[in-house]
Amino acid sequence: MRGMVFWTISLTVASAQGPVPPHDNPYAGVDIAYGATVYAAKCVTCHGAQGDAIGGVNLRSGTFRNAVIDRDLERFIRNGSTAGMPAFALDAADMAGIVAYLRNMNAFDAATVKTGDEARGRGIFLGKGACTECHRIDLGGSRVGPNLSDIGAVRSAGSLQRSLVDPTSQMMPINRPVRVVTKDGAIINGRRLNEDTYSLQIIDDHERLHSLVKADLREFTISKTSPMPSYKGKLSDDEIGDVLAYLLSLKGR
Ligand code: HEC
Ligand code: HEC
């Protein structure tokens, strides 16, 4: 499975005549498409390509005997059942994908979905995208931005795609950029690695580590705007798909 991840920007989600998913937000097209790859890797052997290979179970219907809301569905997949469904320890990206896919299996058409390529994405990550100027994977790259070695396990495909075109919209609170002025006037701009009531650890723009006591600070400001550039228009939709396929393959160890 590695190397080929399907995704699309414009996939239509549950059509008017289909069952309306009991969920507040529409599922991101990339989550549905990524979920299709998880299904092909882990579920198709028992449930079949049409989702109807097990008697009494029709996954394509989008509604389930054992689950009404998505949280039930996740719990069922995580725990399995005594009637023969194995338990699956899926990471956050895989779970978001499989749920989105199961809810939209009836409307999903693999033929209309573009292909993101993991190897091409890695090339863009290291080359044209210059992501390693700020990010680190395993032992290589910079510490200015967060380490991305396991980003494909902790964030969904939809959220990662939005990170690339609108970083501020997906920024985790701990990753917000900070500016600190110490009592002796030194200015430090960077990112928090750790924070508790009394102290602060910051990695600055030049990858230098600072351990600070809050009582020694004159100023401490946290910004809500991501310092990461948006890649909208800088990378084509296909290139963003390739980078996304690569990010989704980064599942740590
Ligand atoms: C080893 C065979 C097997 C595999 C692999 C498998 N399943 Fe199942 N699954 C079953 C069986 C058998 C049932 C019916 C058991 C029951 O209803 O308790 C079932 C039931 C389900 C149901 C409940 C359907 C309903 O109407 O409530 C869901 C949802 C489901 N599976 C999802 C998945 C997903 C997602 C995967 C892959 C991550 C998967 N299954 C992989 C055998 C399997
Ligand atoms: C100029 C520095 C810079 C460059 C270049 C950059 N980023 Fe970032 N990136 C950051 C910073 C700083 C953050 C933390 C703030 C945030 O989450 O928006 C971040 C956050 C992220 C996150 C979210 C991480 C998390 O833990 O939630 C992802 C994913 C990401 N970047 C991917 C990329 C990719 C892929 C590229 C190249 C196409 C890239 N970045 C290029 C600085 C950069």
mmCIF file with all atom_site columns, C-alpha atoms in Angstrom, residues 36 62 74 78:
data_model
loop_
_atom_site.group_PDB
_atom_site.id
_atom_site.type_symbol
_atom_site.label_atom_id
_atom_site.label_alt_id
_atom_site.label_comp_id
_atom_site.label_asym_id
_atom_site.label_entity_id
_atom_site.label_seq_id
_atom_site.pdbx_PDB_ins_code
_atom_site.Cartn_x
_atom_site.Cartn_y
_atom_site.Cartn_z
_atom_site.occupancy
_atom_site.B_iso_or_equiv
_atom_site.pdbx_formal_charge
_atom_site.auth_seq_id
_atom_site.auth_comp_id
_atom_site.auth_asym_id
_atom_site.auth_atom_id
_atom_site.pdbx_PDB_model_num
ATOM 1 C CA . ALA A 1 36 ? -10.352 3.961  1.088  1.00 0.00 ? 36 ALA A CA 1
ATOM 2 C CA . GLY A 1 62 ? -23.551 3.966  5.526  1.00 0.00 ? 62 GLY A CA 1
ATOM 3 C CA . GLU A 1 74 ? -14.877 4.120  16.326 1.00 0.00 ? 74 GLU A CA 1
ATOM 4 C CA . ARG A 1 78 ? -11.339 -0.390 18.218 1.00 0.00 ? 78 ARG A CA 1
#
